[in-house]
Amino acid sequence: MGPGNRDHEVAIRCGITVFVPLLTLLLLDRIDLAIFASFAAFTALYGRNLEHGQRLQMQLRVGLLMIVILFLATLAGRNGVSEQDNPWALVAATTIVAGTVAVFAGYWQLRPAGSLFQIFAFAAVASVPTQPPLFDSMVVTVSTVIFALLVGMSSRVLFPWRRKPFRWPERQIFKREQRIQFWVDGAWHFIAAGAAGSIATALGPVLGMEHNYWAMVAAVVPIVGHSTSYRISRGLQRTIGTFFGVALVALLLLVPLEPWQMILIIAVLQFGAEMLVGRSYMLAQLVTTPLALMSTVLATTAGGVVIDNWQLLKDRAIETIIGSVVGVICVLLPWAWRKWVLRSEHPTRSIDLRAIEDDD
């Protein structure tokens, strides 16, 4: 377990950001729009402990990016680019999202890094069995993003004695090595997501699997990091934590849950995820796995579709293994290149962007 860093503050903000929009939709009898609120609420995950100016800039960028992603996802789903209608087209589109967003994440210095959340959001929304009206979807998405921004700045009002002068971040100038690394990271996100999605889709009919994008999400997890050992560790922790998380979901799904109960559980799980993710990635997966699956169940059943819970659990477990293996292979390939071709004395290290920044 790593040391805490005001994790409870971040966890409370994220829990509120997802709970209030979902509860509002439930009260308005529009729970069919829950998936848009859930993914738009991811805006609150960024800029955990940054100063308010930096946090607002980062969350504005992420919020606008998520609005674009969800808009494109709804258009894709309406035009047959979904898991049900054309899984290969969904893999191709999601792969492009994976690589493109990873490059943006590098230039914008987003934290969490990479394109994991955007991959999940695009593929899941495109695969919604019954797409709600586009206007309604975008209203919920934009409203939730705005709410996330307000919650992110709320401590300036609630805790004025802790308030620091608001400073908008200066424009960052990146060195050539950093710019190259951004594109390299984007390329590996593209390769890992595409390979994992293709394998999961090809094996889907054989193993009776759906939700091929879960493999794509798991595949990009090891890509983020500054050393080979750290990246491999993330892949292993993702797999181990997911299996324990699936067991927890199995217990939760034994009890018939009303929508309001699922919303409450989702908010609590979101709180728990943010409490743990900065300290132990494996333990965070114990919470993140049921969070993702409960959100999937809520979104799917809201559209009137009957869901096979045990099929859902099997898909999550198998596709996480597929994605993690692909991700680890994508990490080991450049390591092998540095070790045996470039003869590097430190093959486990990639370019450390933070070290380059410190040299300026």
Short mmCIF file of C-alpha atoms in Angstrom, two decimals:
data_model
loop_
_atom_site.label_atom_id
_atom_site.label_comp_id
_atom_site.label_asym_id
_atom_site.label_seq_id
_atom_site.Cartn_x
_atom_site.Cartn_y
_atom_site.Cartn_z
CA MET A 1 0.00 0.00 0.00
CA GLY A 2 1.38 3.36 -1.00
CA PRO A 3 1.00 6.42 1.25
CA GLY A 4 -2.28 8.32 1.28
CA ASN A 5 -2.54 11.74 -0.32
CA ARG A 6 -5.88 13.29 0.67
CA ASP A 7 -7.55 10.41 -1.16
CA HIS A 8 -10.79 10.87 0.77
CA GLU A 9 -11.25 14.36 -0.72
CA VAL A 10 -10.96 13.05 -4.27
CA ALA A 11 -13.15 10.05 -3.44
CA ILE A 12 -15.93 12.24 -2.02
CA ARG A 13 -15.88 14.51 -5.09
CA CYS A 14 -16.04 11.55 -7.48
CA GLY A 15 -18.75 9.79 -5.49
CA ILE A 16 -20.94 12.91 -5.49
CA THR A 17 -20.29 13.54 -9.19
CA VAL A 18 -21.66 10.15 -10.19
CA PHE A 19 -24.39 9.83 -7.54
CA VAL A 20 -26.25 13.11 -8.07
CA PRO A 21 -26.73 12.82 -11.88
CA LEU A 22 -27.78 9.16 -11.63
CA LEU A 23 -30.23 9.91 -8.82
CA THR A 24 -31.62 12.83 -10.81
CA LEU A 25 -32.21 10.61 -13.84
CA LEU A 26 -33.92 8.05 -11.64
CA LEU A 27 -36.26 10.67 -10.20
CA LEU A 28 -37.01 11.90 -13.75
CA ASP A 29 -37.68 8.30 -14.85
CA ARG A 30 -34.89 8.58 -17.46
CA ILE A 31 -32.55 5.91 -16.18
CA ASP A 32 -32.06 4.90 -19.83
CA LEU A 33 -29.61 7.82 -19.97
CA ALA A 34 -27.57 6.57 -17.01
CA ILE A 35 -24.65 5.38 -19.12
CA PHE A 36 -24.04 8.93 -20.41
CA ALA A 37 -24.03 10.38 -16.90
CA SER A 38 -21.72 7.62 -15.66
CA PHE A 39 -19.07 8.23 -18.32
CA ALA A 40 -19.35 12.02 -18.27
CA ALA A 41 -18.74 11.82 -14.51
CA PHE A 42 -15.27 10.40 -15.28
CA THR A 43 -14.29 14.05 -15.72
CA ALA A 44 -14.00 14.24 -11.93
CA LEU A 45 -11.30 11.54 -11.88
CA TYR A 46 -8.70 13.85 -13.41
CA GLY A 47 -6.43 16.32 -11.65
CA ARG A 48 -6.81 14.59 -8.28
CA ASN A 49 -4.74 16.85 -6.05
CA LEU A 50 -3.71 19.63 -8.40
CA GLU A 51 -4.21 23.29 -7.59
CA HIS A 52 -7.56 24.61 -8.74
CA GLY A 53 -6.28 26.34 -11.87
CA GLN A 54 -4.49 23.22 -13.10
CA ARG A 55 -7.39 20.98 -12.13
CA LEU A 56 -9.94 23.15 -13.92
CA GLN A 57 -7.85 23.25 -17.09
CA MET A 58 -7.36 19.48 -17.07
CA GLN A 59 -11.01 18.72 -16.31
CA LEU A 60 -12.19 21.16 -18.97
CA ARG A 61 -10.06 19.36 -21.54
CA VAL A 62 -11.20 15.94 -20.37
CA GLY A 63 -14.82 17.05 -20.23
CA LEU A 64 -14.77 18.39 -23.78
CA LEU A 65 -12.99 15.25 -24.94
CA MET A 66 -15.60 13.04 -23.26
CA ILE A 67 -18.44 15.02 -24.84
CA VAL A 68 -16.90 14.46 -28.29
CA ILE A 69 -16.27 10.77 -27.56
CA LEU A 70 -19.83 10.12 -26.37
CA PHE A 71 -21.28 12.06 -29.31
CA LEU A 72 -19.25 10.01 -31.80
CA ALA A 73 -20.17 6.82 -29.93
CA THR A 74 -23.89 7.52 -30.24
CA LEU A 75 -23.48 8.21 -33.97
CA ALA A 76 -21.50 4.98 -34.33
CA GLY A 77 -24.14 2.95 -32.52
CA ARG A 78 -26.90 4.43 -34.66
CA ASN A 79 -25.03 3.46 -37.82
CA GLY A 80 -24.37 -0.17 -36.96
CA VAL A 81 -20.90 0.21 -35.45
CA SER A 82 -21.69 -1.76 -32.32
CA GLU A 83 -20.88 -5.06 -30.71
CA GLN A 84 -24.22 -6.52 -31.69
CA ASP A 85 -24.28 -5.40 -35.35
CA ASN A 86 -20.64 -5.23 -36.42
CA PRO A 87 -18.06 -6.09 -33.73
CA TRP A 88 -15.12 -5.79 -36.11
CA ALA A 89 -16.12 -2.23 -37.03
CA LEU A 90 -16.43 -1.43 -33.33
CA VAL A 91 -12.92 -2.77 -32.70
CA ALA A 92 -11.54 -0.65 -35.56
CA ALA A 93 -13.27 2.53 -34.38
CA THR A 94 -12.32 1.98 -30.73
CA THR A 95 -8.71 1.30 -31.73
CA ILE A 96 -8.56 4.70 -33.44
CA VAL A 97 -10.00 6.28 -30.30
CA ALA A 98 -7.36 4.50 -28.19
CA GLY A 99 -4.40 5.80 -30.16
CA THR A 100 -5.73 9.30 -30.77
CA VAL A 101 -6.76 10.00 -27.19
CA ALA A 102 -3.43 8.66 -25.88
CA VAL A 103 -1.60 11.28 -27.96
CA PHE A 104 -3.88 14.02 -26.62
CA ALA A 105 -3.30 12.70 -23.10
CA GLY A 106 0.43 13.09 -23.61
CA TYR A 107 0.32 16.66 -24.93
CA TRP A 108 -2.23 17.69 -22.30
CA GLN A 109 -0.37 15.80 -19.55
CA LEU A 110 -3.60 14.18 -18.38
CA ARG A 111 -3.56 12.27 -15.12
CA PRO A 112 -4.64 9.47 -15.17
CA ALA A 113 -2.62 9.03 -18.35
CA GLY A 114 -3.60 7.06 -21.43
CA SER A 115 -6.98 6.45 -23.03
CA LEU A 116 -8.51 3.72 -20.85
CA PHE A 117 -11.65 5.64 -19.86
CA GLN A 118 -12.30 6.91 -23.37
CA ILE A 119 -11.97 3.41 -24.85
CA PHE A 120 -14.49 2.10 -22.34
CA ALA A 121 -16.86 5.02 -22.90
CA PHE A 122 -16.84 4.89 -26.69
CA ALA A 123 -17.30 1.13 -27.06
CA ALA A 124 -19.87 0.78 -24.27
CA VAL A 125 -22.07 3.64 -25.50
CA ALA A 126 -21.84 2.52 -29.13
CA SER A 127 -23.00 -0.93 -28.01
CA VAL A 128 -26.07 0.22 -26.07
CA PRO A 129 -28.86 -2.03 -27.43
CA THR A 130 -31.45 0.75 -27.61
CA GLN A 131 -29.98 4.18 -28.27
CA PRO A 132 -31.91 7.01 -26.55
CA PRO A 133 -32.59 10.29 -28.41
CA LEU A 134 -29.34 12.04 -29.36
CA PHE A 135 -30.42 15.40 -27.94
CA ASP A 136 -31.31 13.89 -24.57
CA SER A 137 -28.01 12.00 -24.46
CA MET A 138 -25.97 15.13 -25.11
CA VAL A 139 -27.92 17.21 -22.59
CA VAL A 140 -27.15 14.67 -19.89
CA THR A 141 -23.51 14.41 -20.96
CA VAL A 142 -22.89 18.17 -21.02
CA SER A 143 -24.82 18.73 -17.78
CA THR A 144 -22.83 16.04 -15.96
CA VAL A 145 -19.52 17.45 -17.21
CA ILE A 146 -20.51 20.93 -15.97
CA PHE A 147 -21.55 19.45 -12.63
CA ALA A 148 -18.18 17.66 -12.38
CA LEU A 149 -16.36 20.96 -12.99
CA LEU A 150 -18.41 22.68 -10.28
CA VAL A 151 -17.72 19.89 -7.81
CA GLY A 152 -14.03 20.08 -8.68
CA MET A 153 -13.98 23.76 -7.73
CA SER A 154 -16.39 23.46 -4.78
CA SER A 155 -13.73 23.56 -2.08
CA ARG A 156 -13.02 27.20 -2.99
CA VAL A 157 -16.47 27.96 -1.60
CA LEU A 158 -16.77 25.31 1.12
CA PHE A 159 -13.26 25.74 2.54
CA PRO A 160 -12.22 29.36 1.89
CA TRP A 161 -9.45 29.20 4.50
CA ARG A 162 -7.64 26.64 2.34
CA ARG A 163 -8.13 28.61 -0.85
CA LYS A 164 -5.02 29.64 -2.77
CA PRO A 165 -4.85 32.35 -5.45
CA PHE A 166 -6.34 31.04 -8.68
CA ARG A 167 -3.65 30.70 -11.34
CA TRP A 168 -4.24 29.47 -14.86
CA PRO A 169 -1.39 27.15 -15.94
CA GLU A 170 1.17 28.47 -18.38
CA ARG A 171 1.42 26.87 -21.80
CA GLN A 172 3.82 23.92 -21.75
CA ILE A 173 6.64 23.64 -24.28
CA PHE A 174 7.75 20.07 -24.91
CA LYS A 175 11.14 18.89 -26.11
CA ARG A 176 11.50 16.77 -29.21
CA GLU A 177 12.09 13.60 -27.14
CA GLN A 178 8.84 14.18 -25.27
CA ARG A 179 6.82 14.77 -28.44
CA ILE A 180 8.22 11.58 -29.94
CA GLN A 181 7.30 9.66 -26.79
CA PHE A 182 3.70 10.95 -26.95
CA TRP A 183 3.32 9.50 -30.43
CA VAL A 184 5.07 6.27 -29.46
CA ASP A 185 2.67 5.85 -26.54
CA GLY A 186 -0.24 6.55 -28.87
CA ALA A 187 1.04 3.92 -31.31
CA TRP A 188 1.32 1.30 -28.56
CA HIS A 189 -2.18 2.10 -27.33
CA PHE A 190 -3.36 1.64 -30.92
CA ILE A 191 -1.52 -1.69 -31.29
CA ALA A 192 -2.49 -3.09 -27.89
CA ALA A 193 -6.16 -2.14 -28.12
CA GLY A 194 -6.47 -3.33 -31.73
CA ALA A 195 -4.75 -6.65 -31.08
CA ALA A 196 -6.72 -7.41 -27.91
CA GLY A 197 -10.03 -6.43 -29.49
CA SER A 198 -9.32 -8.54 -32.58
CA ILE A 199 -8.41 -11.61 -30.51
CA ALA A 200 -11.47 -11.22 -28.27
CA THR A 201 -13.74 -10.78 -31.29
CA ALA A 202 -12.26 -13.80 -33.09
CA LEU A 203 -12.61 -15.98 -29.99
CA GLY A 204 -16.05 -14.62 -29.14
CA PRO A 205 -18.08 -17.21 -31.10
CA VAL A 206 -15.82 -20.03 -29.87
CA LEU A 207 -15.95 -19.12 -26.18
CA GLY A 208 -19.39 -17.56 -26.26
CA MET A 209 -18.09 -14.13 -25.25
CA GLU A 210 -19.45 -10.66 -25.73
CA HIS A 211 -18.10 -7.24 -24.61
CA ASN A 212 -14.89 -7.45 -26.67
CA TYR A 213 -13.98 -3.93 -25.56
CA TRP A 214 -13.18 -5.17 -22.07
CA ALA A 215 -10.13 -6.87 -23.55
CA MET A 216 -9.19 -3.58 -25.20
CA VAL A 217 -9.49 -1.71 -21.91
CA ALA A 218 -7.32 -4.26 -20.09
CA ALA A 219 -4.71 -4.21 -22.87
CA VAL A 220 -3.86 -0.52 -22.50
CA VAL A 221 -3.41 -0.71 -18.71
CA PRO A 222 0.23 -1.93 -18.87
CA ILE A 223 1.13 0.65 -21.54
CA VAL A 224 1.13 3.48 -18.99
CA GLY A 225 4.26 3.85 -16.86
CA HIS A 226 7.94 4.75 -16.91
CA SER A 227 9.53 1.30 -16.61
CA THR A 228 8.94 -2.20 -17.90
CA SER A 229 8.65 -3.72 -14.44
CA TYR A 230 6.03 -1.17 -13.36
CA ARG A 231 3.99 -1.73 -16.51
CA ILE A 232 4.06 -5.51 -16.18
CA SER A 233 3.07 -5.15 -12.53
CA ARG A 234 0.02 -3.10 -13.58
CA GLY A 235 -1.04 -5.84 -16.00
CA LEU A 236 -0.71 -8.55 -13.35
CA GLN A 237 -2.47 -6.48 -10.72
CA ARG A 238 -5.30 -5.80 -13.17
CA THR A 239 -5.81 -9.53 -13.73
CA ILE A 240 -5.59 -10.59 -10.09
CA GLY A 241 -7.77 -7.75 -8.85
CA THR A 242 -10.36 -8.41 -11.55
CA PHE A 243 -10.81 -12.04 -10.50
CA PHE A 244 -11.43 -11.08 -6.89
CA GLY A 245 -13.70 -8.28 -8.09
CA VAL A 246 -15.73 -10.72 -10.20
CA ALA A 247 -16.27 -12.85 -7.09
CA LEU A 248 -17.57 -9.77 -5.27
CA VAL A 249 -19.95 -8.97 -8.11
CA ALA A 250 -21.24 -12.54 -8.06
CA LEU A 251 -22.26 -12.02 -4.43
CA LEU A 252 -23.92 -8.68 -5.20
CA LEU A 253 -25.91 -10.11 -8.11
CA LEU A 254 -27.32 -12.90 -5.95
CA VAL A 255 -29.63 -10.28 -4.48
CA PRO A 256 -32.27 -8.68 -6.75
CA LEU A 257 -31.48 -4.95 -6.73
CA GLU A 258 -33.72 -2.01 -7.50
CA PRO A 259 -32.29 0.81 -9.67
CA TRP A 260 -31.91 3.15 -6.69
CA GLN A 261 -29.95 0.48 -4.85
CA MET A 262 -27.64 -0.02 -7.81
CA ILE A 263 -27.07 3.73 -8.02
CA LEU A 264 -26.16 3.86 -4.34
CA ILE A 265 -23.79 0.91 -4.74
CA ILE A 266 -22.17 2.51 -7.80
CA ALA A 267 -21.54 5.74 -5.86
CA VAL A 268 -20.02 3.84 -2.93
CA LEU A 269 -17.84 1.79 -5.29
CA GLN A 270 -16.68 4.96 -7.05
CA PHE A 271 -15.69 6.37 -3.66
CA GLY A 272 -13.80 3.17 -2.84
CA ALA A 273 -12.03 3.10 -6.19
CA GLU A 274 -10.62 6.59 -5.70
CA MET A 275 -9.60 5.78 -2.15
CA LEU A 276 -7.50 2.84 -3.37
CA VAL A 277 -6.32 3.54 -6.92
CA GLY A 278 -3.46 5.82 -5.88
CA ARG A 279 -2.24 3.38 -3.25
CA SER A 280 -2.72 -0.13 -4.63
CA TYR A 281 -3.84 -0.81 -8.20
CA MET A 282 -4.72 -4.42 -7.42
CA LEU A 283 -6.95 -3.53 -4.48
CA ALA A 284 -8.56 -0.80 -6.56
CA GLN A 285 -9.59 -3.46 -9.10
CA LEU A 286 -11.54 -5.23 -6.35
CA VAL A 287 -13.79 -2.17 -6.41
CA THR A 288 -13.43 -1.04 -10.03
CA THR A 289 -14.57 -4.41 -11.42
CA PRO A 290 -17.94 -4.41 -9.62
CA LEU A 291 -18.25 -0.70 -10.43
CA ALA A 292 -17.93 -1.37 -14.17
CA LEU A 293 -20.19 -4.42 -14.10
CA MET A 294 -22.90 -2.79 -11.98
CA SER A 295 -22.87 0.20 -14.33
CA THR A 296 -23.23 -2.18 -17.28
CA VAL A 297 -26.14 -3.98 -15.63
CA LEU A 298 -27.86 -0.67 -14.84
CA ALA A 299 -27.45 0.67 -18.37
CA THR A 300 -28.50 -2.57 -20.07
CA THR A 301 -31.54 -3.34 -17.94
CA ALA A 302 -32.69 0.29 -18.24
CA GLY A 303 -33.18 -0.32 -21.96
CA GLY A 304 -35.45 -3.27 -21.24
CA VAL A 305 -32.84 -5.89 -22.18
CA VAL A 306 -32.60 -9.01 -20.05
CA ILE A 307 -28.98 -9.62 -19.07
CA ASP A 308 -27.30 -12.92 -18.21
CA ASN A 309 -25.32 -12.05 -15.09
CA TRP A 310 -23.13 -15.13 -15.17
CA GLN A 311 -22.29 -14.57 -18.83
CA LEU A 312 -21.27 -11.05 -17.86
CA LEU A 313 -18.92 -12.33 -15.16
CA LYS A 314 -17.35 -14.92 -17.48
CA ASP A 315 -16.77 -12.33 -20.19
CA ARG A 316 -15.12 -9.92 -17.77
CA ALA A 317 -12.72 -12.58 -16.45
CA ILE A 318 -11.70 -14.09 -19.79
CA GLU A 319 -11.36 -10.82 -21.65
CA THR A 320 -9.30 -9.29 -18.86
CA ILE A 321 -6.84 -12.17 -19.23
CA ILE A 322 -6.72 -11.68 -23.01
CA GLY A 323 -6.19 -7.94 -22.70
CA SER A 324 -3.60 -8.18 -19.94
CA VAL A 325 -1.54 -10.76 -21.85
CA VAL A 326 -1.61 -8.61 -25.00
CA GLY A 327 -0.68 -5.52 -23.00
CA VAL A 328 2.26 -7.24 -21.30
CA ILE A 329 3.52 -8.53 -24.67
CA CYS A 330 3.37 -4.97 -26.03
CA VAL A 331 5.48 -3.87 -23.07
CA LEU A 332 8.03 -6.66 -23.48
CA LEU A 333 8.59 -6.09 -27.20
CA PRO A 334 10.25 -2.65 -26.83
CA TRP A 335 12.14 -3.98 -23.79
CA ALA A 336 13.56 -6.79 -25.92
CA TRP A 337 14.43 -4.27 -28.64
CA ARG A 338 16.32 -2.06 -26.17
CA LYS A 339 18.08 -5.03 -24.56
CA TRP A 340 19.14 -7.15 -27.54
CA VAL A 341 19.19 -4.72 -30.46
CA LEU A 342 20.17 -1.39 -28.93
CA ARG A 343 22.26 -3.10 -26.22
CA SER A 344 20.95 -0.64 -23.66
CA GLU A 345 22.40 -0.80 -20.15
CA HIS A 346 18.95 0.01 -18.74
CA PRO A 347 16.46 -1.82 -20.98
CA THR A 348 13.66 -1.62 -18.39
CA ARG A 349 13.56 2.17 -18.62
CA SER A 350 11.69 4.08 -21.27
CA ILE A 351 11.98 7.85 -21.69
CA ASP A 352 11.10 9.44 -18.35
CA LEU A 353 9.25 12.61 -19.29
CA ARG A 354 9.43 13.93 -15.75
CA ALA A 355 13.22 13.74 -15.77
CA ILE A 356 13.33 15.70 -19.02
CA GLU A 357 11.09 18.39 -17.50
CA ASP A 358 13.36 18.60 -14.44
CA ASP A 359 16.36 19.32 -16.66
CA ASP A 360 14.82 22.52 -18.05
#
